[in-house]
PDB file of C-alpha atoms in Angstrom:
ATOM      1  CA  UNK A 206     -10.066 -12.120   4.929  1.00 95.00           C
ATOM      2  CA  UNK A 207      -7.227 -11.603   6.936  1.00 97.00           C
ATOM      3  CA  UNK A 208      -5.754 -15.237   6.997  1.00 97.00           C
ATOM      4  CA  UNK A 209      -1.681 -13.990   7.684  1.00 98.00           C
ATOM      5  CA  UNK A 210      -0.106 -11.987  10.460  1.00 98.00           C
ATOM      6  CA  UNK A 211       3.298 -11.300  10.788  1.00 98.00           C
ATOM      7  CA  UNK A 212       4.476  -9.228  13.915  1.00 98.00           C
ATOM      8  CA  UNK A 213       8.023  -7.992  14.657  1.00 97.00           C
ATOM      9  CA  UNK A 214       9.909  -9.059  17.882  1.00 95.00           C
ATOM     10  CA  UNK A 215      11.757  -6.638  19.524  1.00 92.00           C
ATOM     11  CA  UNK A 216       9.553  -3.455  20.828  1.00 93.00           C
ATOM     12  CA  UNK A 217       6.366  -5.194  19.260  1.00 97.00           C
ATOM     13  CA  UNK A 218       5.531  -8.553  20.609  1.00 96.00           C
ATOM     14  CA  UNK A 219       8.874  -8.764  23.015  1.00 94.00           C
ATOM     15  CA  UNK A 220       9.366  -6.617  25.025  1.00 92.00           C
ATOM     16  CA  UNK A 221      11.645  -8.310  28.448  1.00 87.00           C
ATOM     17  CA  UNK A 222      10.002 -11.132  27.969  1.00 92.00           C
ATOM     18  CA  UNK A 223       5.976 -11.849  25.216  1.00 94.00           C
ATOM     19  CA  UNK A 224       3.078 -10.244  27.755  1.00 95.00           C
ATOM     20  CA  UNK A 225       0.029 -13.856  29.333  1.00 94.00           C
ATOM     21  CA  UNK A 226      -2.167 -10.958  26.987  1.00 96.00           C
ATOM     22  CA  UNK A 227      -0.730 -11.688  23.916  1.00 96.00           C
ATOM     23  CA  UNK A 228      -0.956 -14.740  24.114  1.00 95.00           C
ATOM     24  CA  UNK A 229      -3.666 -15.806  24.899  1.00 95.00           C
ATOM     25  CA  UNK A 230      -4.662 -12.647  21.708  1.00 96.00           C
ATOM     26  CA  UNK A 231      -1.967 -14.964  19.268  1.00 96.00           C
ATOM     27  CA  UNK A 232      -3.825 -18.388  20.389  1.00 94.00           C
ATOM     28  CA  UNK A 233      -7.000 -16.782  19.678  1.00 96.00           C
ATOM     29  CA  UNK A 234      -6.610 -15.522  16.454  1.00 96.00           C
ATOM     30  CA  UNK A 235      -5.096 -19.359  15.768  1.00 94.00           C
ATOM     31  CA  UNK A 236      -8.874 -20.225  17.064  1.00 94.00           C
ATOM     32  CA  UNK A 237     -10.400 -18.188  14.336  1.00 95.00           C
ATOM     33  CA  UNK A 238      -7.894 -18.834  11.617  1.00 95.00           C
ATOM     34  CA  UNK A 239      -5.619 -17.144  11.441  1.00 96.00           C
ATOM     35  CA  UNK A 240      -2.402 -17.378  11.198  1.00 96.00           C
ATOM     36  CA  UNK A 241       0.687 -15.694  13.294  1.00 96.00           C
ATOM     37  CA  UNK A 242       4.146 -15.746  11.818  1.00 97.00           C
ATOM     38  CA  UNK A 243       6.976 -13.191  13.030  1.00 97.00           C
ATOM     39  CA  UNK A 244       9.529 -10.529  11.383  1.00 97.00           C
ATOM     40  CA  UNK A 245      12.857 -10.045  12.942  1.00 94.00           C
ATOM     41  CA  UNK A 246      15.829  -8.022  12.939  1.00 90.00           C
ATOM     42  CA  UNK A 247      17.176 -11.311  15.379  1.00 89.00           C
ATOM     43  CA  UNK A 248      18.896 -13.878  14.365  1.00 88.00           C
ATOM     44  CA  UNK A 249      17.527 -17.633  13.977  1.00 90.00           C
ATOM     45  CA  UNK A 250      18.234 -19.202  16.981  1.00 86.00           C
ATOM     46  CA  UNK A 251      17.318 -15.733  19.255  1.00 86.00           C
ATOM     47  CA  UNK A 252      14.315 -16.107  17.993  1.00 91.00           C
ATOM     48  CA  UNK A 253      13.386 -19.777  18.439  1.00 90.00           C
ATOM     49  CA  UNK A 254      14.814 -19.544  22.304  1.00 87.00           C
ATOM     50  CA  UNK A 255      11.731 -16.348  22.984  1.00 88.00           C
ATOM     51  CA  UNK A 256       9.187 -17.623  20.998  1.00 91.00           C
ATOM     52  CA  UNK A 257       9.304 -20.610  23.522  1.00 84.00           C
ATOM     53  CA  UNK A 258       6.261 -18.940  25.017  1.00 75.00           C
ATOM     54  CA  UNK A 259       4.373 -18.766  22.106  1.00 78.00           C
ATOM     55  CA  UNK A 260       4.141 -22.217  19.848  1.00 67.00           C
ATOM     56  CA  UNK A 261       5.108 -20.585  16.640  1.00 68.00           C
ATOM     57  CA  UNK A 262       3.585 -22.868  14.263  1.00 82.00           C
ATOM     58  CA  UNK A 263       3.904 -20.089  11.651  1.00 94.00           C
ATOM     59  CA  UNK A 264       6.597 -18.745   9.478  1.00 97.00           C
ATOM     60  CA  UNK A 265       9.881 -16.733  11.174  1.00 96.00           C
ATOM     61  CA  UNK A 266      11.152 -14.321   9.407  1.00 97.00           C
ATOM     62  CA  UNK A 267      15.136 -13.633  10.416  1.00 94.00           C
ATOM     63  CA  UNK A 268      17.660 -11.827   9.833  1.00 90.00           C
ATOM     64  CA  UNK A 269      15.288  -8.883   8.293  1.00 91.00           C
ATOM     65  CA  UNK A 270      14.920 -10.788   5.300  1.00 93.00           C
ATOM     66  CA  UNK A 271      17.732 -12.468   5.072  1.00 90.00           C
ATOM     67  CA  UNK A 272      16.402 -16.162   6.168  1.00 93.00           C
ATOM     68  CA  UNK A 273      13.054 -17.672   6.517  1.00 96.00           C
ATOM     69  CA  UNK A 274      12.070 -20.198   7.488  1.00 96.00           C
ATOM     70  CA  UNK A 275       8.908 -22.217   7.340  1.00 96.00           C
ATOM     71  CA  UNK A 276       6.477 -23.888  10.462  1.00 94.00           C
ATOM     72  CA  UNK A 277       8.956 -26.868  11.219  1.00 93.00           C
ATOM     73  CA  UNK A 278      11.597 -24.866  11.507  1.00 92.00           C
ATOM     74  CA  UNK A 279      13.228 -25.722   7.680  1.00 94.00           C
ATOM     75  CA  UNK A 280      15.310 -22.937   5.659  1.00 93.00           C
ATOM     76  CA  UNK A 281      13.771 -22.228   2.772  1.00 96.00           C
ATOM     77  CA  UNK A 282      15.191 -19.846   1.478  1.00 95.00           C
ATOM     78  CA  UNK A 283      18.352 -16.823   2.392  1.00 91.00           C
ATOM     79  CA  UNK A 284      20.386 -14.026   0.618  1.00 91.00           C
ATOM     80  CA  UNK A 285      24.037 -13.861   1.980  1.00 92.00           C
ATOM     81  CA  UNK A 286      26.232 -11.008   1.809  1.00 94.00           C
ATOM     82  CA  UNK A 287      29.429 -11.581  -0.609  1.00 94.00           C
ATOM     83  CA  UNK A 288      32.738 -12.116   0.089  1.00 96.00           C
ATOM     84  CA  UNK A 289      33.759  -8.177  -2.088  1.00 94.00           C
ATOM     85  CA  UNK A 290      30.246  -6.557   0.204  1.00 94.00           C
ATOM     86  CA  UNK A 291      31.777  -8.229   3.527  1.00 96.00           C
ATOM     87  CA  UNK A 292      35.919  -7.275   2.845  1.00 96.00           C
ATOM     88  CA  UNK A 293      34.178  -3.584   1.898  1.00 95.00           C
ATOM     89  CA  UNK A 294      32.024  -3.281   4.708  1.00 96.00           C
ATOM     90  CA  UNK A 295      34.997  -4.286   6.973  1.00 97.00           C
ATOM     91  CA  UNK A 296      37.618  -1.937   5.082  1.00 96.00           C
ATOM     92  CA  UNK A 297      34.853   1.430   5.069  1.00 96.00           C
ATOM     93  CA  UNK A 298      34.629  -0.138   9.255  1.00 96.00           C
ATOM     94  CA  UNK A 299      38.396   0.338   9.182  1.00 95.00           C
ATOM     95  CA  UNK A 300      38.960   3.605   7.654  1.00 96.00           C
ATOM     96  CA  UNK A 301      36.290   5.805   9.521  1.00 96.00           C
ATOM     97  CA  UNK A 302      38.296   8.211  12.050  1.00 95.00           C
ATOM     98  CA  UNK A 303      35.399   8.835  14.240  1.00 94.00           C
ATOM     99  CA  UNK A 304      35.216   5.234  14.389  1.00 94.00           C
ATOM    100  CA  UNK A 305      36.215   4.055  18.557  1.00 91.00           C
ATOM    101  CA  UNK A 306      35.819   0.573  17.945  1.00 88.00           C
ATOM    102  CA  UNK A 307      35.748  -0.219  21.665  1.00 84.00           C
ATOM    103  CA  UNK A 308      32.045   1.541  22.032  1.00 86.00           C
ATOM    104  CA  UNK A 309      31.390   0.954  17.648  1.00 91.00           C
ATOM    105  CA  UNK A 310      31.341  -2.664  18.020  1.00 91.00           C
ATOM    106  CA  UNK A 311      30.500  -4.093  14.451  1.00 93.00           C
ATOM    107  CA  UNK A 312      28.826  -7.118  13.988  1.00 93.00           C
ATOM    108  CA  UNK A 313      28.127 -10.067  11.572  1.00 95.00           C
ATOM    109  CA  UNK A 314      24.955 -12.013  11.764  1.00 92.00           C
ATOM    110  CA  UNK A 315      26.841 -15.484  10.499  1.00 91.00           C
ATOM    111  CA  UNK A 316      25.367 -19.335  10.202  1.00 84.00           C
ATOM    112  CA  UNK A 317      22.292 -18.333  12.353  1.00 80.00           C
ATOM    113  CA  UNK A 318      24.593 -16.835  15.408  1.00 85.00           C
ATOM    114  CA  UNK A 319      26.044 -13.005  15.969  1.00 88.00           C
ATOM    115  CA  UNK A 320      29.640 -12.765  16.068  1.00 92.00           C
ATOM    116  CA  UNK A 321      31.488  -9.908  17.043  1.00 90.00           C
ATOM    117  CA  UNK A 322      34.641  -9.003  17.013  1.00 86.00           C
ATOM    118  CA  UNK A 323      34.908  -7.720  20.508  1.00 80.00           C
ATOM    119  CA  UNK A 324      32.250  -7.536  23.945  1.00 72.00           C
ATOM    120  CA  UNK A 325      28.996  -5.857  22.746  1.00 60.00           C
ATOM    121  CA  UNK A 326      27.487  -6.131  26.293  1.00 58.00           C
ATOM    122  CA  UNK A 327      27.280  -1.724  26.530  1.00 56.00           C
ATOM    123  CA  UNK A 328      24.891  -1.869  24.110  1.00 51.00           C
ATOM    124  CA  UNK A 329      21.795  -3.319  25.844  1.00 49.00           C
ATOM    125  CA  UNK A 330      20.342  -4.612  22.732  1.00 48.00           C
ATOM    126  CA  UNK A 331      23.190  -7.599  22.947  1.00 55.00           C
ATOM    127  CA  UNK A 332      23.660  -8.037  26.460  1.00 53.00           C
ATOM    128  CA  UNK A 333      24.129 -11.515  25.336  1.00 58.00           C
ATOM    129  CA  UNK A 334      23.426 -14.241  23.030  1.00 66.00           C
ATOM    130  CA  UNK A 335      26.929 -13.213  20.299  1.00 81.00           C
ATOM    131  CA  UNK A 336      30.408 -15.601  20.076  1.00 86.00           C
ATOM    132  CA  UNK A 337      33.380 -12.420  20.466  1.00 88.00           C
ATOM    133  CA  UNK A 338      35.677 -13.525  17.226  1.00 92.00           C
ATOM    134  CA  UNK A 339      38.592 -11.251  16.771  1.00 90.00           C
ATOM    135  CA  UNK A 340      39.795 -12.398  14.183  1.00 93.00           C
ATOM    136  CA  UNK A 341      36.433 -12.803  12.406  1.00 95.00           C
ATOM    137  CA  UNK A 342      37.297  -9.807   9.741  1.00 96.00           C
ATOM    138  CA  UNK A 343      40.674 -12.037   8.719  1.00 95.00           C
ATOM    139  CA  UNK A 344      39.018 -14.456   7.045  1.00 95.00           C
ATOM    140  CA  UNK A 345      39.920 -14.851   3.479  1.00 95.00           C
ATOM    141  CA  UNK A 346      36.151 -15.874   3.094  1.00 96.00           C
ATOM    142  CA  UNK A 347      32.967 -16.116   4.718  1.00 96.00           C
ATOM    143  CA  UNK A 348      30.887 -18.891   2.466  1.00 93.00           C
ATOM    144  CA  UNK A 349      27.965 -17.325   1.479  1.00 92.00           C
ATOM    145  CA  UNK A 350      26.165 -17.779   5.693  1.00 92.00           C
ATOM    146  CA  UNK A 351      26.555 -13.471   6.838  1.00 94.00           C
ATOM    147  CA  UNK A 352      23.280 -12.403   5.573  1.00 90.00           C
ATOM    148  CA  UNK A 353      23.053  -9.284   7.655  1.00 90.00           C
ATOM    149  CA  UNK A 354      26.199  -6.964   9.164  1.00 95.00           C
ATOM    150  CA  UNK A 355      25.455  -4.562  11.375  1.00 93.00           C
ATOM    151  CA  UNK A 356      27.419  -1.725  13.782  1.00 94.00           C
ATOM    152  CA  UNK A 357      25.892  -0.982  17.441  1.00 90.00           C
ATOM    153  CA  UNK A 358      27.290   2.374  18.831  1.00 91.00           C
ATOM    154  CA  UNK A 359      25.884   5.295  21.442  1.00 89.00           C
ATOM    155  CA  UNK A 360      26.301   8.104  19.877  1.00 92.00           C
ATOM    156  CA  UNK A 361      23.159   8.388  17.401  1.00 90.00           C
ATOM    157  CA  UNK A 362      24.384  11.121  15.306  1.00 94.00           C
ATOM    158  CA  UNK A 363      27.037   8.955  14.958  1.00 95.00           C
ATOM    159  CA  UNK A 364      25.293   6.599  13.271  1.00 95.00           C
ATOM    160  CA  UNK A 365      23.518   8.624  11.115  1.00 94.00           C
ATOM    161  CA  UNK A 366      26.178   9.857   9.693  1.00 95.00           C
ATOM    162  CA  UNK A 367      27.644   5.656   9.553  1.00 96.00           C
ATOM    163  CA  UNK A 368      24.299   5.297   7.343  1.00 94.00           C
ATOM    164  CA  UNK A 369      24.891   8.619   5.301  1.00 94.00           C
ATOM    165  CA  UNK A 370      28.578   7.121   4.612  1.00 95.00           C
ATOM    166  CA  UNK A 371      27.995   3.658   4.177  1.00 95.00           C
ATOM    167  CA  UNK A 372      25.093   5.071   1.673  1.00 92.00           C
ATOM    168  CA  UNK A 373      27.153   6.449  -0.575  1.00 91.00           C
ATOM    169  CA  UNK A 374      30.123   4.145  -0.350  1.00 92.00           C
ATOM    170  CA  UNK A 375      28.264   0.971  -1.591  1.00 87.00           C
ATOM    171  CA  UNK A 376      27.925   0.342  -4.490  1.00 72.00           C
ATOM    172  CA  UNK A 377      27.447  -3.216  -5.366  1.00 66.00           C
ATOM    173  CA  UNK A 378      23.615  -3.800  -4.506  1.00 81.00           C
ATOM    174  CA  UNK A 379      23.176  -2.959  -1.058  1.00 90.00           C
ATOM    175  CA  UNK A 380      20.588  -1.003   2.014  1.00 88.00           C
ATOM    176  CA  UNK A 381      21.872   0.503   4.846  1.00 91.00           C
ATOM    177  CA  UNK A 382      19.575   1.656   7.391  1.00 87.00           C
ATOM    178  CA  UNK A 383      19.227   2.453  10.437  1.00 86.00           C
ATOM    179  CA  UNK A 384      17.231  -0.125  12.419  1.00 81.00           C
ATOM    180  CA  UNK A 385      17.126   0.598  15.899  1.00 80.00           C
ATOM    181  CA  UNK A 386      17.983   3.727  17.906  1.00 81.00           C
ATOM    182  CA  UNK A 387      21.592   2.145  18.110  1.00 87.00           C
ATOM    183  CA  UNK A 388      21.872   0.469  15.357  1.00 89.00           C
ATOM    184  CA  UNK A 389      22.119   0.087  11.485  1.00 92.00           C
ATOM    185  CA  UNK A 390      22.262  -2.461   9.848  1.00 91.00           C
ATOM    186  CA  UNK A 391      23.346  -3.518   5.928  1.00 93.00           C
ATOM    187  CA  UNK A 392      22.117  -6.119   3.853  1.00 90.00           C
ATOM    188  CA  UNK A 393      22.005  -7.632   0.487  1.00 89.00           C
ATOM    189  CA  UNK A 394      19.822  -5.022  -1.662  1.00 85.00           C
ATOM    190  CA  UNK A 395      16.082  -6.060  -2.149  1.00 86.00           C
ATOM    191  CA  UNK A 396      16.110  -8.091   1.772  1.00 90.00           C
ATOM    192  CA  UNK A 397      13.290  -6.813   3.762  1.00 93.00           C
ATOM    193  CA  UNK A 398      11.009  -7.807   6.342  1.00 96.00           C
ATOM    194  CA  UNK A 399       7.614  -7.249   3.304  1.00 97.00           C
ATOM    195  CA  UNK A 400      10.196  -9.030   0.216  1.00 96.00           C
ATOM    196  CA  UNK A 401      10.175 -12.559   2.553  1.00 97.00           C
ATOM    197  CA  UNK A 402       6.149 -11.368   3.028  1.00 98.00           C
ATOM    198  CA  UNK A 403       5.794 -11.283  -0.498  1.00 98.00           C
ATOM    199  CA  UNK A 404       7.607 -14.441  -0.793  1.00 97.00           C
ATOM    200  CA  UNK A 405       6.040 -16.385   1.347  1.00 98.00           C
ATOM    201  CA  UNK A 406       2.115 -15.697   0.521  1.00 98.00           C
ATOM    202  CA  UNK A 407       3.618 -16.487  -2.969  1.00 97.00           C
ATOM    203  CA  UNK A 408       4.442 -19.885  -1.533  1.00 97.00           C
ATOM    204  CA  UNK A 409       0.982 -20.095   0.126  1.00 97.00           C
ATOM    205  CA  UNK A 410      -1.003 -18.713  -2.331  1.00 97.00           C
ATOM    206  CA  UNK A 411      -2.577 -15.793   0.374  1.00 97.00           C
ATOM    207  CA  UNK A 412      -2.722 -12.427  -1.492  1.00 97.00           C
ATOM    208  CA  UNK A 413      -1.242  -9.540   0.170  1.00 97.00           C
ATOM    209  CA  UNK A 414      -4.772  -7.860   1.265  1.00 96.00           C
ATOM    210  CA  UNK A 415      -5.223 -11.071   2.853  1.00 98.00           C
ATOM    211  CA  UNK A 416      -2.019 -10.181   5.335  1.00 98.00           C
ATOM    212  CA  UNK A 417      -1.679  -7.359   8.645  1.00 98.00           C
ATOM    213  CA  UNK A 418       1.520  -6.547   9.892  1.00 98.00           C
ATOM    214  CA  UNK A 419       2.705  -5.125  12.958  1.00 98.00           C
ATOM    215  CA  UNK A 420       6.045  -3.856  14.267  1.00 97.00           C
ATOM    216  CA  UNK A 421       7.236  -0.585  15.548  1.00 96.00           C
ATOM    217  CA  UNK A 422      10.795   0.460  14.370  1.00 91.00           C
ATOM    218  CA  UNK A 423      12.577   1.634  10.997  1.00 89.00           C
ATOM    219  CA  UNK A 424      13.472  -2.396   9.907  1.00 90.00           C
ATOM    220  CA  UNK A 425       9.804  -2.781   9.813  1.00 95.00           C
ATOM    221  CA  UNK A 426       8.746   0.186   7.146  1.00 95.00           C
ATOM    222  CA  UNK A 427       8.590  -2.225   4.484  1.00 95.00           C
ATOM    223  CA  UNK A 428       6.247  -4.304   5.817  1.00 98.00           C
ATOM    224  CA  UNK A 429       3.637  -1.677   7.522  1.00 98.00           C
ATOM    225  CA  UNK A 430       3.259   0.881   4.432  1.00 97.00           C
ATOM    226  CA  UNK A 431       2.989  -2.077   2.133  1.00 96.00           C
ATOM    227  CA  UNK A 432       0.171  -3.676   3.824  1.00 97.00           C
ATOM    228  CA  UNK A 433      -2.617  -1.756   3.527  1.00 95.00           C
ATOM    229  CA  UNK A 434      -3.901  -2.869   6.974  1.00 97.00           C
ATOM    230  CA  UNK A 435      -0.920  -2.762   9.057  1.00 98.00           C
ATOM    231  CA  UNK A 436      -0.409  -1.582  12.719  1.00 98.00           C
ATOM    232  CA  UNK A 437       2.218   0.589  14.500  1.00 98.00           C
ATOM    233  CA  UNK A 438       2.587   0.330  18.592  1.00 98.00           C
ATOM    234  CA  UNK A 439       1.713   3.796  19.793  1.00 97.00           C
ATOM    235  CA  UNK A 440       5.030   4.078  21.703  1.00 95.00           C
ATOM    236  CA  UNK A 441       6.438   4.028  18.208  1.00 94.00           C
ATOM    237  CA  UNK A 442       8.712   6.976  16.397  1.00 90.00           C
ATOM    238  CA  UNK A 443       6.630   9.070  14.846  1.00 94.00           C
ATOM    239  CA  UNK A 444       8.004   8.143  11.430  1.00 92.00           C
ATOM    240  CA  UNK A 445       7.360   4.482  11.699  1.00 95.00           C
ATOM    241  CA  UNK A 446       4.011   5.416  12.704  1.00 97.00           C
ATOM    242  CA  UNK A 447       3.262   7.898   9.585  1.00 97.00           C
ATOM    243  CA  UNK A 448       4.109   4.419   7.855  1.00 97.00           C
ATOM    244  CA  UNK A 449       1.202   2.379   8.909  1.00 98.00           C
ATOM    245  CA  UNK A 450      -2.799   2.045   8.888  1.00 97.00           C
ATOM    246  CA  UNK A 451      -3.209   2.417  12.685  1.00 97.00           C
ATOM    247  CA  UNK A 452      -1.169   2.401  15.641  1.00 97.00           C
ATOM    248  CA  UNK A 453      -2.084   0.022  19.136  1.00 98.00           C
ATOM    249  CA  UNK A 454      -0.879  -0.044  22.674  1.00 98.00           C
ATOM    250  CA  UNK A 455       0.142  -3.683  21.674  1.00 98.00           C
ATOM    251  CA  UNK A 456      -0.075  -6.580  20.124  1.00 98.00           C
ATOM    252  CA  UNK A 457      -2.996  -7.813  21.726  1.00 98.00           C
ATOM    253  CA  UNK A 458      -5.075  -5.216  20.846  1.00 98.00           C
ATOM    254  CA  UNK A 459      -3.789  -5.102  17.134  1.00 98.00           C
ATOM    255  CA  UNK A 460      -5.943  -8.926  16.446  1.00 98.00           C
ATOM    256  CA  UNK A 461      -8.323  -8.178  18.837  1.00 98.00           C
ATOM    257  CA  UNK A 462      -8.823  -5.469  15.823  1.00 97.00           C
ATOM    258  CA  UNK A 463      -8.309  -8.068  13.125  1.00 98.00           C
ATOM    259  CA  UNK A 464     -10.372 -10.743  14.473  1.00 97.00           C
ATOM    260  CA  UNK A 465     -12.984  -8.130  14.689  1.00 96.00           C
ATOM    261  CA  UNK A 466     -12.960  -7.184  10.901  1.00 96.00           C
ATOM    262  CA  UNK A 467     -13.276 -10.274   9.957  1.00 96.00           C
ATOM    263  CA  UNK A 468     -16.536 -11.172  12.344  1.00 95.00           C
ATOM    264  CA  UNK A 469     -17.780  -7.733  10.612  1.00 93.00           C
ATOM    265  CA  UNK A 470     -16.898  -8.905   7.010  1.00 89.00           C
ATOM    266  CA  UNK A 471     -17.434 -11.937   7.260  1.00 81.00           C
ATOM    267  CA  UNK A 472     -21.397 -11.913   8.611  1.00 51.00           C
TER     268      UNK A 472
END
């Protein structure tokens, strides 16, 4: 019996808004005793604003698993980057001769907000909802409040080079991966949406085979490939779809399959 759904936001539930069809399906899931939770790369503030249309009532995994919030909005778990790790990431960024800081913008997810060292609105993902602090990279300490560092670039080849370079040079328990077509993310090792789901399941005494995951991007792969019943969006990248059990055109369609599944095995 499925008890919980963990769903990505951007490109999955959130596509220039949340569709009435998906909202209706989420409410139907709850009426059928299925908890609906969010697992996103976004920071808490952005996520809550997006979810105003959907009274969450579930757990909220933010920053790809660095932060976990309970249904009441309380932070119950966080994993942050150390000052040493942050300074090494910045050092590499500044040293690369193919980096154009005006196009290839580094950002920091700091205390539930996004901090950029310059305007990053050229990337569609961050047209608003961030602060610019040109001196942010010069700080002596980040007070254990940075859970995620990313680099935006419109150049896909450059993003791939960045992933390879950071993976080669960072041997300090960090994970580096593409999180979208315009972004790479760097997070502490063992931080992922799947690890966050495991943390919540342990807290709630829920088995992983009682969970469903829904996503569309590379940062969703951990929670798609490690969960028995998972859904990728039909228009997701092939590298994502191959890791999911099923594909679906929308969150609503995936939820319908889950409800039907519960009715079938319950009956």
